[in-house]
mmCIF file of N, CA and C in Angstrom:
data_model
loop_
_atom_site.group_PDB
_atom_site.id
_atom_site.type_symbol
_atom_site.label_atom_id
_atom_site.label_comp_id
_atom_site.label_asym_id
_atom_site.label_seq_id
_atom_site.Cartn_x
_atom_site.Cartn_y
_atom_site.Cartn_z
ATOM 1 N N UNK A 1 -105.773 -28.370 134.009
ATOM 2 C CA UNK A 1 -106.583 -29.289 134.757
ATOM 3 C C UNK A 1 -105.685 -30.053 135.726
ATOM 4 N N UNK A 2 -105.919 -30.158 136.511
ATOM 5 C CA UNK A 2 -104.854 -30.843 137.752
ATOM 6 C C UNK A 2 -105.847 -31.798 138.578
ATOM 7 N N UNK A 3 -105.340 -32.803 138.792
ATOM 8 C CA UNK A 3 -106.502 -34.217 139.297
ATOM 9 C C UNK A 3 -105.670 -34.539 140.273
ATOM 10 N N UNK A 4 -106.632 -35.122 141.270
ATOM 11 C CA UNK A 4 -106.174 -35.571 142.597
ATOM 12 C C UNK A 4 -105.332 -37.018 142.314
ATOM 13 N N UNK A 5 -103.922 -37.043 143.284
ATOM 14 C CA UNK A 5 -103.027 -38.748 143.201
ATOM 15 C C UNK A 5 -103.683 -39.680 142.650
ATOM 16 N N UNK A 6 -104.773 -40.025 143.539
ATOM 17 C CA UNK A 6 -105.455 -41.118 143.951
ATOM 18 C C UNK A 6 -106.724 -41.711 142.705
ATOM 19 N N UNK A 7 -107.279 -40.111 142.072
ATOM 20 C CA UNK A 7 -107.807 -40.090 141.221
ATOM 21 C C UNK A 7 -106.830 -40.561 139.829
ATOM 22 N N UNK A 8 -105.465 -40.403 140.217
ATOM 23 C CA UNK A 8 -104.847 -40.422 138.562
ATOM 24 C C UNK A 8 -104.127 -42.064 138.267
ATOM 25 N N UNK A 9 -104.589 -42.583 139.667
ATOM 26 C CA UNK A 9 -104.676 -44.607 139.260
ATOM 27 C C UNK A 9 -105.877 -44.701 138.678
ATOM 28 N N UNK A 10 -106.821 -43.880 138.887
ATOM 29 C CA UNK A 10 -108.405 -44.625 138.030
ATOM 30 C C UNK A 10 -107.949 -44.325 136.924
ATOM 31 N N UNK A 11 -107.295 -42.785 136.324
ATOM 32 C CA UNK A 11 -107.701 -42.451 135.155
ATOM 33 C C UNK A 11 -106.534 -42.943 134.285
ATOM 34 N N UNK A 12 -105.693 -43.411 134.956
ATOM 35 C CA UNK A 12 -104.208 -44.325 134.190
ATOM 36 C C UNK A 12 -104.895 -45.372 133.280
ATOM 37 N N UNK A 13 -106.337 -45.971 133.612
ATOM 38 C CA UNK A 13 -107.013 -47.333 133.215
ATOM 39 C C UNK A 13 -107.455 -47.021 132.009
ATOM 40 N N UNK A 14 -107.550 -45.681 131.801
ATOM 41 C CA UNK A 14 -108.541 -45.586 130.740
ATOM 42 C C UNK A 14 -107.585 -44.904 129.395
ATOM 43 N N UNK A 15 -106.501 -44.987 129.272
ATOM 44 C CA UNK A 15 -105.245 -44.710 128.360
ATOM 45 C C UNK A 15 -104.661 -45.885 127.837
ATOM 46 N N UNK A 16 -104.492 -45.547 126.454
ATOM 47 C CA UNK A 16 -103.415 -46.462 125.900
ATOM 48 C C UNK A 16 -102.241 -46.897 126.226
ATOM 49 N N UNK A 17 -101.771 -48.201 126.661
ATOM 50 C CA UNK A 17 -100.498 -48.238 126.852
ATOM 51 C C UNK A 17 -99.630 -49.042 125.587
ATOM 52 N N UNK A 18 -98.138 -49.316 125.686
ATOM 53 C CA UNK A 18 -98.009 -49.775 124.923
ATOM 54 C C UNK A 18 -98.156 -51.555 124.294
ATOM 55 N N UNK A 19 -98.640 -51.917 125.345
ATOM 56 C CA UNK A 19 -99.457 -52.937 125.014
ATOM 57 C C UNK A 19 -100.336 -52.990 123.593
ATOM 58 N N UNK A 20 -100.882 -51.916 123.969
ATOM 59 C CA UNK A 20 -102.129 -51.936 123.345
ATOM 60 C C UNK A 20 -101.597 -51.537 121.622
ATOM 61 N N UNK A 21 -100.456 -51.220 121.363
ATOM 62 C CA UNK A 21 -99.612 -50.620 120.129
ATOM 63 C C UNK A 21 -99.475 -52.003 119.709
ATOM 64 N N UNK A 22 -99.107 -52.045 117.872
ATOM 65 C CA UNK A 22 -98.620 -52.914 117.592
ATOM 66 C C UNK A 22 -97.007 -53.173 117.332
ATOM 67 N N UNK A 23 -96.660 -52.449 117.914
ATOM 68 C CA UNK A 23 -94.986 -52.602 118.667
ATOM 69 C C UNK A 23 -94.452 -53.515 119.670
ATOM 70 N N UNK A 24 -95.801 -52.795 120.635
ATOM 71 C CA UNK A 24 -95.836 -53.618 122.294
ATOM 72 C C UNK A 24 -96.667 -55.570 122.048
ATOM 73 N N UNK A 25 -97.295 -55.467 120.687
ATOM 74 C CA UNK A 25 -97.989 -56.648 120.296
ATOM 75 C C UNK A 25 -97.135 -57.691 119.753
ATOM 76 N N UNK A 26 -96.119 -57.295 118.967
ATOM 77 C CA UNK A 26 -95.095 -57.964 118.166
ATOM 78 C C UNK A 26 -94.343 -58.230 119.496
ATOM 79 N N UNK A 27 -93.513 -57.367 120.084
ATOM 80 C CA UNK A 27 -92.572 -57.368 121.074
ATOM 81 C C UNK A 27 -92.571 -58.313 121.942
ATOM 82 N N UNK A 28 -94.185 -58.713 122.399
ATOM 83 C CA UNK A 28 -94.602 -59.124 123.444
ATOM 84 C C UNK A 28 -95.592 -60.222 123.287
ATOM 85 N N UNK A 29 -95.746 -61.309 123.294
ATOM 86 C CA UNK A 29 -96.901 -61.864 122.909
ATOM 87 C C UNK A 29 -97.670 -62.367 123.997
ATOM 88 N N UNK A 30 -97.486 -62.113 124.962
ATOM 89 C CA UNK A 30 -98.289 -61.880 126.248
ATOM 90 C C UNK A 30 -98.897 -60.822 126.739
ATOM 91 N N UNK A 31 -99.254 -59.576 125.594
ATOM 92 C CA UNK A 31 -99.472 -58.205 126.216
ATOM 93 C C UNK A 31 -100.562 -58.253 126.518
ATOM 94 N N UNK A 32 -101.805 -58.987 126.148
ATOM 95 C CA UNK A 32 -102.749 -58.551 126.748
ATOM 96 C C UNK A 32 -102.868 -59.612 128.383
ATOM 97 N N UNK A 33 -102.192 -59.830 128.232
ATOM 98 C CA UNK A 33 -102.325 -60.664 130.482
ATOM 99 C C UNK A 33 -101.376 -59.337 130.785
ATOM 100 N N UNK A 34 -99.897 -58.951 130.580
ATOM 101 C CA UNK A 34 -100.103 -58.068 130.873
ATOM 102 C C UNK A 34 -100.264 -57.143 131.373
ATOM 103 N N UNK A 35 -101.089 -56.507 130.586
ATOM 104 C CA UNK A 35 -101.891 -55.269 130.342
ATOM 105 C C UNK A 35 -102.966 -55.808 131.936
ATOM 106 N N UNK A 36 -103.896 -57.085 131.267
ATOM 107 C CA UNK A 36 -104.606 -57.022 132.728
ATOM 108 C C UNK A 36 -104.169 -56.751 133.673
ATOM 109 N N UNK A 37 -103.085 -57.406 134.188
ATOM 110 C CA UNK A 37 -102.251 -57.519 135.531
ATOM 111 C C UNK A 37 -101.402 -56.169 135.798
ATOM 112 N N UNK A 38 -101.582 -55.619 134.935
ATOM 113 C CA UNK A 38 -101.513 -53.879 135.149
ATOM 114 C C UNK A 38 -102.642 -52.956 135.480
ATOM 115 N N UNK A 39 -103.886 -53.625 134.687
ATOM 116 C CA UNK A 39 -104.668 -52.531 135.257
ATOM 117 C C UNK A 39 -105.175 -53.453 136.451
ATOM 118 N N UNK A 40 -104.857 -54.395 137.114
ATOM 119 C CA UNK A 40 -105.253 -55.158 138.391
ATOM 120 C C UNK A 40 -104.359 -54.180 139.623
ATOM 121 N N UNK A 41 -102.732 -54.107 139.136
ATOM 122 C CA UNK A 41 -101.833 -53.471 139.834
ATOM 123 C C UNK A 41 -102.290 -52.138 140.315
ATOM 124 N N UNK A 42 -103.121 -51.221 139.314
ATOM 125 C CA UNK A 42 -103.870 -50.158 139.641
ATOM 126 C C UNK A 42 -104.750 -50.384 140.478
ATOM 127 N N UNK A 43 -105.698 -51.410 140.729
ATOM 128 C CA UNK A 43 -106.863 -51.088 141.377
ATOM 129 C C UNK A 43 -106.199 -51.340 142.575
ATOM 130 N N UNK A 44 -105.094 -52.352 143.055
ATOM 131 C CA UNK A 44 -104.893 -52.936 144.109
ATOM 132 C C UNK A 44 -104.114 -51.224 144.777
ATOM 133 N N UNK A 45 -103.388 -50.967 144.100
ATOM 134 C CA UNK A 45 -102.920 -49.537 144.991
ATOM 135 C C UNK A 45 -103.903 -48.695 144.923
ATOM 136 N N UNK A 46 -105.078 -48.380 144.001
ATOM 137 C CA UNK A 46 -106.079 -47.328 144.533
ATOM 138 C C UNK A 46 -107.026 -47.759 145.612
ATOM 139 N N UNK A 47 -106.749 -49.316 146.479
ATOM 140 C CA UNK A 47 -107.012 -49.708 147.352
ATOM 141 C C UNK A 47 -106.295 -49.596 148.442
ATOM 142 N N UNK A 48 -105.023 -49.721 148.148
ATOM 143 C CA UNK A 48 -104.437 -49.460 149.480
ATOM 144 C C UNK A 48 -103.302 -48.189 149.125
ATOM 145 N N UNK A 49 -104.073 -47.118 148.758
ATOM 146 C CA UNK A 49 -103.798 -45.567 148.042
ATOM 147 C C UNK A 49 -102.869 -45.153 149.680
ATOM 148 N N UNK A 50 -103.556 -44.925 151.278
ATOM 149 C CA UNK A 50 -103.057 -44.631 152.295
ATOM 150 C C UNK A 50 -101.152 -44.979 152.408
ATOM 151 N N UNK A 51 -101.289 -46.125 151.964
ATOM 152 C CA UNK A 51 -99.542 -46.739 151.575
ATOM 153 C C UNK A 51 -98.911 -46.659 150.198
ATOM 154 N N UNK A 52 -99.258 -45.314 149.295
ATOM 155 C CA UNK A 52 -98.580 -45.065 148.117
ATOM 156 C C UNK A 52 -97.979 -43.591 148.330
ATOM 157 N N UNK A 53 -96.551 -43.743 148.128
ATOM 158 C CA UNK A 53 -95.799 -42.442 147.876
ATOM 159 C C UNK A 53 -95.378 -42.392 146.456
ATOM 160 N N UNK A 54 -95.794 -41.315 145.695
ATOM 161 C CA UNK A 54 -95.525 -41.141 144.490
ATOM 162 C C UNK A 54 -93.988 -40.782 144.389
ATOM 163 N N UNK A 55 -93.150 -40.929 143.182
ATOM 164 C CA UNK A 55 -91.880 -40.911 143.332
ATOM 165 C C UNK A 55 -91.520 -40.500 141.651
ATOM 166 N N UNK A 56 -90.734 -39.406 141.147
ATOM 167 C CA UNK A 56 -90.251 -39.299 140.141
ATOM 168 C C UNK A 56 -89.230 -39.802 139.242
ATOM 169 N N UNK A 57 -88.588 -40.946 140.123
ATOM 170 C CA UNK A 57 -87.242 -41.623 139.983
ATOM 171 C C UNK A 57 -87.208 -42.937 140.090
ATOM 172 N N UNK A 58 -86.787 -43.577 139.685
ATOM 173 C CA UNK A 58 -87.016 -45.030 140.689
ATOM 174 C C UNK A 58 -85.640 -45.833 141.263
ATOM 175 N N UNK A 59 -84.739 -44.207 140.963
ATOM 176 C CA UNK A 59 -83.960 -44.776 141.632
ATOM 177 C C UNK A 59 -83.310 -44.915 143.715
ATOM 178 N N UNK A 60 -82.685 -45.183 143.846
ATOM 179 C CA UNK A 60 -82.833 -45.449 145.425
ATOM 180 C C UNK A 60 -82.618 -44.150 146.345
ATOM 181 N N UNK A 61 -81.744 -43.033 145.268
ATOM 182 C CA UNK A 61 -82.307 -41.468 146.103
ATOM 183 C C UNK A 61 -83.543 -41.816 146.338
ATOM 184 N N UNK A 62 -84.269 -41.833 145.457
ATOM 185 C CA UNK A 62 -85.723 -41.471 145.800
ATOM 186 C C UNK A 62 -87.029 -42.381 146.911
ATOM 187 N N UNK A 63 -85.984 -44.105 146.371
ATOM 188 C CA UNK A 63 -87.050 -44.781 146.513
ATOM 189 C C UNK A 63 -86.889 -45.526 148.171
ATOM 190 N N UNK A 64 -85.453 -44.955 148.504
ATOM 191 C CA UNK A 64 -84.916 -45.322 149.928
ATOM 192 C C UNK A 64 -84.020 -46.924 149.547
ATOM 193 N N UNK A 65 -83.236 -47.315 150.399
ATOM 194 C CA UNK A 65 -82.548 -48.825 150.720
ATOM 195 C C UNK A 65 -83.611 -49.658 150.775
ATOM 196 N N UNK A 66 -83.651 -50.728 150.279
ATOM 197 C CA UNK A 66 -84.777 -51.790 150.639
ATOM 198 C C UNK A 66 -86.238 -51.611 150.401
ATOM 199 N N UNK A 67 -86.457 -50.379 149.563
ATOM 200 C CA UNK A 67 -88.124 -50.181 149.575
ATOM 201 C C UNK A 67 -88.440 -50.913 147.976
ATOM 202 N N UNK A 68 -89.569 -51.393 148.429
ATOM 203 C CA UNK A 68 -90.699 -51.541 147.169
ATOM 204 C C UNK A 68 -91.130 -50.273 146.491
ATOM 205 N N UNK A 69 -90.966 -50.652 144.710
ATOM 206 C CA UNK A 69 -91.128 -49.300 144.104
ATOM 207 C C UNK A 69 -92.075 -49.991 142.608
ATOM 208 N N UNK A 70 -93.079 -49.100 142.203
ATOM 209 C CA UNK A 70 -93.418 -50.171 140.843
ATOM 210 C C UNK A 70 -93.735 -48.348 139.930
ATOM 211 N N UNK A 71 -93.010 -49.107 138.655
ATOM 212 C CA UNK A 71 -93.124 -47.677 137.578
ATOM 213 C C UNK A 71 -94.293 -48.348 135.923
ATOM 214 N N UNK A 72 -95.297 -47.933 136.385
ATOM 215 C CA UNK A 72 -96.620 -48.273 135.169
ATOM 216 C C UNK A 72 -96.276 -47.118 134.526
ATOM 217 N N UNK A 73 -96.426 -47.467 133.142
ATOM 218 C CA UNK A 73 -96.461 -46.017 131.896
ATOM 219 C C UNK A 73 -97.637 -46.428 130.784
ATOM 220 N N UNK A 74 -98.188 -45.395 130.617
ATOM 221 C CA UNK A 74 -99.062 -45.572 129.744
ATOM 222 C C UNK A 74 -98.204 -45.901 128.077
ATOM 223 N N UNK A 75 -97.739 -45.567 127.373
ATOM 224 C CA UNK A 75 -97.197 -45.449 126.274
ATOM 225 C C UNK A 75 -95.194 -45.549 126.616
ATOM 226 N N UNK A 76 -94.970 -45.124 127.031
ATOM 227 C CA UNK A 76 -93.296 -45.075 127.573
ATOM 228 C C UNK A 76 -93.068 -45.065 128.979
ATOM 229 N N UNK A 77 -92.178 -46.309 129.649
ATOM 230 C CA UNK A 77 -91.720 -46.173 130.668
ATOM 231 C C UNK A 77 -89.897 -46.433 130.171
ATOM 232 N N UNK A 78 -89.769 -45.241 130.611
ATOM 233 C CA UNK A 78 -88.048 -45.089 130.119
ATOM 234 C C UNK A 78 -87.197 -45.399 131.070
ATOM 235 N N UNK A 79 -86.782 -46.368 130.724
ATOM 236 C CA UNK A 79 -85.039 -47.021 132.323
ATOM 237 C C UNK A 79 -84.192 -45.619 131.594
ATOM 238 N N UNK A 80 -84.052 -45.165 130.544
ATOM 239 C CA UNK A 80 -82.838 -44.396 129.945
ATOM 240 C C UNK A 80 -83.421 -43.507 129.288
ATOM 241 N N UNK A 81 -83.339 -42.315 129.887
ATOM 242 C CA UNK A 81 -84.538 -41.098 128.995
ATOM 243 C C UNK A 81 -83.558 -40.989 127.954
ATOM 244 N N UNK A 82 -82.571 -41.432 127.398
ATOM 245 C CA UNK A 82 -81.921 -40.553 126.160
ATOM 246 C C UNK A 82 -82.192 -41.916 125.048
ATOM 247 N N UNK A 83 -82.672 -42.590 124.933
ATOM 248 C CA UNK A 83 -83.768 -43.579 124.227
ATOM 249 C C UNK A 83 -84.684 -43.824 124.014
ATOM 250 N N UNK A 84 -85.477 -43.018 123.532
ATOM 251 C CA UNK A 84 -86.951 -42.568 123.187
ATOM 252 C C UNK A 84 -87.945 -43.754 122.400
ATOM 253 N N UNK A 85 -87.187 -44.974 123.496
ATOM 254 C CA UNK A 85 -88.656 -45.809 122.591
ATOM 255 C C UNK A 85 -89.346 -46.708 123.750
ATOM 256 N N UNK A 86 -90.309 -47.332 123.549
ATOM 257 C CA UNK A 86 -90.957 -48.274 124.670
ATOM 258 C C UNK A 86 -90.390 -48.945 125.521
ATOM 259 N N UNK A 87 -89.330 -49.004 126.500
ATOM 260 C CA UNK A 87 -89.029 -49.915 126.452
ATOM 261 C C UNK A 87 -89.041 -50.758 127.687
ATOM 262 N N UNK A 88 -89.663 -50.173 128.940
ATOM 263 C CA UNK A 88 -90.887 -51.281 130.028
ATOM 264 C C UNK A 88 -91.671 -50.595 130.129
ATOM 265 N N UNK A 89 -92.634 -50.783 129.810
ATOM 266 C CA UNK A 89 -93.856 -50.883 130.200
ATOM 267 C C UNK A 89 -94.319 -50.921 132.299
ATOM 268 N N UNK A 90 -93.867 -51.188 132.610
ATOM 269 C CA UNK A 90 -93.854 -52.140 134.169
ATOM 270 C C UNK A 90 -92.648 -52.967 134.480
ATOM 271 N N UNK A 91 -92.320 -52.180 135.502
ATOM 272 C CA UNK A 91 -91.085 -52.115 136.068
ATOM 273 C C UNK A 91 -91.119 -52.115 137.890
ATOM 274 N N UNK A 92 -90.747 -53.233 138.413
ATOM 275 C CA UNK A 92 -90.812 -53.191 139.932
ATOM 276 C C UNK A 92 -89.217 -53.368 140.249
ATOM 277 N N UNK A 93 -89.428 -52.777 141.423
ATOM 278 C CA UNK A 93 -88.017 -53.075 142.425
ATOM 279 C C UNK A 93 -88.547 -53.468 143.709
ATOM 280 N N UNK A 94 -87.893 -54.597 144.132
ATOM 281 C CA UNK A 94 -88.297 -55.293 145.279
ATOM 282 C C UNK A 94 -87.306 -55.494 146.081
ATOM 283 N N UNK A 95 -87.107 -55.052 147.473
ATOM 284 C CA UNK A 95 -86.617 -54.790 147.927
ATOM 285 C C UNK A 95 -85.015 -54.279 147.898
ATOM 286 N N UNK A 96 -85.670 -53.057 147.179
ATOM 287 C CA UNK A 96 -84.382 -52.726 146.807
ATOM 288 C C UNK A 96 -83.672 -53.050 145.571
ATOM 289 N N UNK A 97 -84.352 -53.764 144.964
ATOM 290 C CA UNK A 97 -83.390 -54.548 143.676
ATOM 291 C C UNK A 97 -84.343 -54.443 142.490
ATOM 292 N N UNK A 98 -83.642 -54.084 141.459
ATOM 293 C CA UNK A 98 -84.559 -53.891 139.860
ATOM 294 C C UNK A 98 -85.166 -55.527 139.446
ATOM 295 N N UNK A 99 -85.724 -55.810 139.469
ATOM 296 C CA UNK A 99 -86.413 -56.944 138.407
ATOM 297 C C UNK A 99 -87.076 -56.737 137.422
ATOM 298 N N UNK A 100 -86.184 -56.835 136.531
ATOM 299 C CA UNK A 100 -87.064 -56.304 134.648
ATOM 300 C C UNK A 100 -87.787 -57.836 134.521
ATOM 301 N N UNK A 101 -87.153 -58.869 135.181
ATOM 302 C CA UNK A 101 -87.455 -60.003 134.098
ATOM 303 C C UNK A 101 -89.055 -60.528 134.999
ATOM 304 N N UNK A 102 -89.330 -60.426 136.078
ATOM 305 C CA UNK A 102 -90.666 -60.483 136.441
ATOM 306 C C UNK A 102 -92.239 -59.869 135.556
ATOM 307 N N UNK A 103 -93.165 -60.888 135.332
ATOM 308 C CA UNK A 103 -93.896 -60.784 134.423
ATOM 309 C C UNK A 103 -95.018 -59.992 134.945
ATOM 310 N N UNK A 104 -95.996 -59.518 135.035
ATOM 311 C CA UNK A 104 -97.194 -58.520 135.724
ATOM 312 C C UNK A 104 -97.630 -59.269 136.855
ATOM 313 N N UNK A 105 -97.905 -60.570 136.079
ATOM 314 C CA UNK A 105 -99.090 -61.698 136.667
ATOM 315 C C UNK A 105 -97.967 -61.928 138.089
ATOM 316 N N UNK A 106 -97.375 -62.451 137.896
ATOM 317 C CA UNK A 106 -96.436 -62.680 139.220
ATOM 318 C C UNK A 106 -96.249 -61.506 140.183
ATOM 319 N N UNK A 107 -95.546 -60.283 139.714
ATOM 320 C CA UNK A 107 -95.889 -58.998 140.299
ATOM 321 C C UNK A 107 -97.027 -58.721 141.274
ATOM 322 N N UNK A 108 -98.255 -59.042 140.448
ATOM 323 C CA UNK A 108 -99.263 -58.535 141.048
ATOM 324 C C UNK A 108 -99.602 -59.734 142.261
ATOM 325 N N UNK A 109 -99.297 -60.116 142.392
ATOM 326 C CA UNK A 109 -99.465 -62.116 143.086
ATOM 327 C C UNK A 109 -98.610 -61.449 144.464
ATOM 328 N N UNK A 110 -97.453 -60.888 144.261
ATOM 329 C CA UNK A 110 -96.047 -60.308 144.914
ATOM 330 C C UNK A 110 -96.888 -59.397 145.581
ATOM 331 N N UNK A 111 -97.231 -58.406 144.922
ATOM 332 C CA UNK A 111 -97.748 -57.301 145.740
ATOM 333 C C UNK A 111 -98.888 -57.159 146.600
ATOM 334 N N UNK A 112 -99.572 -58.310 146.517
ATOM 335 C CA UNK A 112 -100.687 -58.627 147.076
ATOM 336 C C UNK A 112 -100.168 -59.137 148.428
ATOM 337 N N UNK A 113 -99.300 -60.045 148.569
ATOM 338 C CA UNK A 113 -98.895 -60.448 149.346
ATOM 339 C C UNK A 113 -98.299 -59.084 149.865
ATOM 340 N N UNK A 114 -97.370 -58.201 150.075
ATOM 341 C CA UNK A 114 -96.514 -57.380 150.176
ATOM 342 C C UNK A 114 -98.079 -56.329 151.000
ATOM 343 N N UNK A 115 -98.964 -56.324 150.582
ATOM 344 C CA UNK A 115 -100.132 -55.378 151.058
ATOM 345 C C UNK A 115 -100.089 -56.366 152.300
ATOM 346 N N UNK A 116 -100.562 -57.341 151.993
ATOM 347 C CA UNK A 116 -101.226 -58.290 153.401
ATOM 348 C C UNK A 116 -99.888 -58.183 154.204
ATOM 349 N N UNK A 117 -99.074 -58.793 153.828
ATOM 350 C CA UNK A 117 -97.704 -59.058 155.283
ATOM 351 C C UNK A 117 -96.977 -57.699 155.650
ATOM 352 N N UNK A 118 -96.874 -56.656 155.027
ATOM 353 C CA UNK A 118 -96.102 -55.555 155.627
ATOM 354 C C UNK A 118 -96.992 -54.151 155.778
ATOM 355 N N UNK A 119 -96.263 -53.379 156.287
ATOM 356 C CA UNK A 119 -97.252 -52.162 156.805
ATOM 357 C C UNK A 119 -96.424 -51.225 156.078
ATOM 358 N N UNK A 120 -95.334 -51.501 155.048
ATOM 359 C CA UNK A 120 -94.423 -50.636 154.821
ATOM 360 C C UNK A 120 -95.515 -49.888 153.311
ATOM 361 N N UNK A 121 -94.914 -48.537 152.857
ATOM 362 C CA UNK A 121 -95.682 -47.930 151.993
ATOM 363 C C UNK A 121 -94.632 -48.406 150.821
ATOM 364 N N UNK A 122 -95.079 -48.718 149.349
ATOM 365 C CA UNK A 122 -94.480 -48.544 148.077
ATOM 366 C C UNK A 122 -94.366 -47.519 147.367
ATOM 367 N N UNK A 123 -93.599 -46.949 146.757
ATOM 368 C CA UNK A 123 -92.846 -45.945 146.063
ATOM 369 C C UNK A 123 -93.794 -46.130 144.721
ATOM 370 N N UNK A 124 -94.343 -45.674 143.854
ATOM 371 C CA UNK A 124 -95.192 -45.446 142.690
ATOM 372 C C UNK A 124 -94.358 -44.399 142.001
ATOM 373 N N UNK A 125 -94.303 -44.625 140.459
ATOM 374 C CA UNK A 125 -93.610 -43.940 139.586
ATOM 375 C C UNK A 125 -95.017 -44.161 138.200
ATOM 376 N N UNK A 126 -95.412 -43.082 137.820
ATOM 377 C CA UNK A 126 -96.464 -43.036 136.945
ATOM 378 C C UNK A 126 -95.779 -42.077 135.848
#
């Protein structure tokens, strides 16, 4: 079965992430804001889908000098594939630079703005 880009931000909404685990619950005691402000992050790029380049990496081969990049995982988003456990969830780089310690809610506040003031496209890692 193979689904269209644009189609696979709707259907990201409807999967478990690790939020929703009681790993990501203990870990986190903010998971369910979140979780919202993740599936908000989705709708806002299946809105402005025309300015999303999907990207397998998030690192700056891929994501260019200075670009905006955001990596959502349903269950595992891995900084280190040879560590096989949860360990972001949501992960942005802003201009160019990793910020683990930025929370969704702020993110999504960021990127909103980042839609309205620039014409530049963001790098997406799913």
């Amino acid at each position: 079965m193979s689904i269209e880009p644009r189609e696979l931000l709707l259907k990201m909404k409807q999967y478990e992430f690790v939020y929703d685990t009681k790993i990501g619950q203990v870990m986190n005691p903010k998971a369910d804001e979140d979780k919202e402000y993740v599936l908000k992050i989705l709708d806002l790029l299946y809105k402005n889908f025309d300015r999303v380049r999907y990207i397998d990496d998030m690192g700056s081969k891929y994501t260019g000098k200075g670009a905006w990049a955001v990596m959502l995982s349903q269950k595992f988003a891995l900084l280190d594939k040879r560590i096989p456990i949860p360990q972001v969830p949501f992960h942005i780089k802003i201009d160019g630079k990793n910020d683990l310690s930025i929370k969704t809610k702020h993110a999504y506040l960021m990127l909103v703005g980042f839609f309205k003031e620039s014409d530049n496209e963001i790098c997406v890692c799913l």
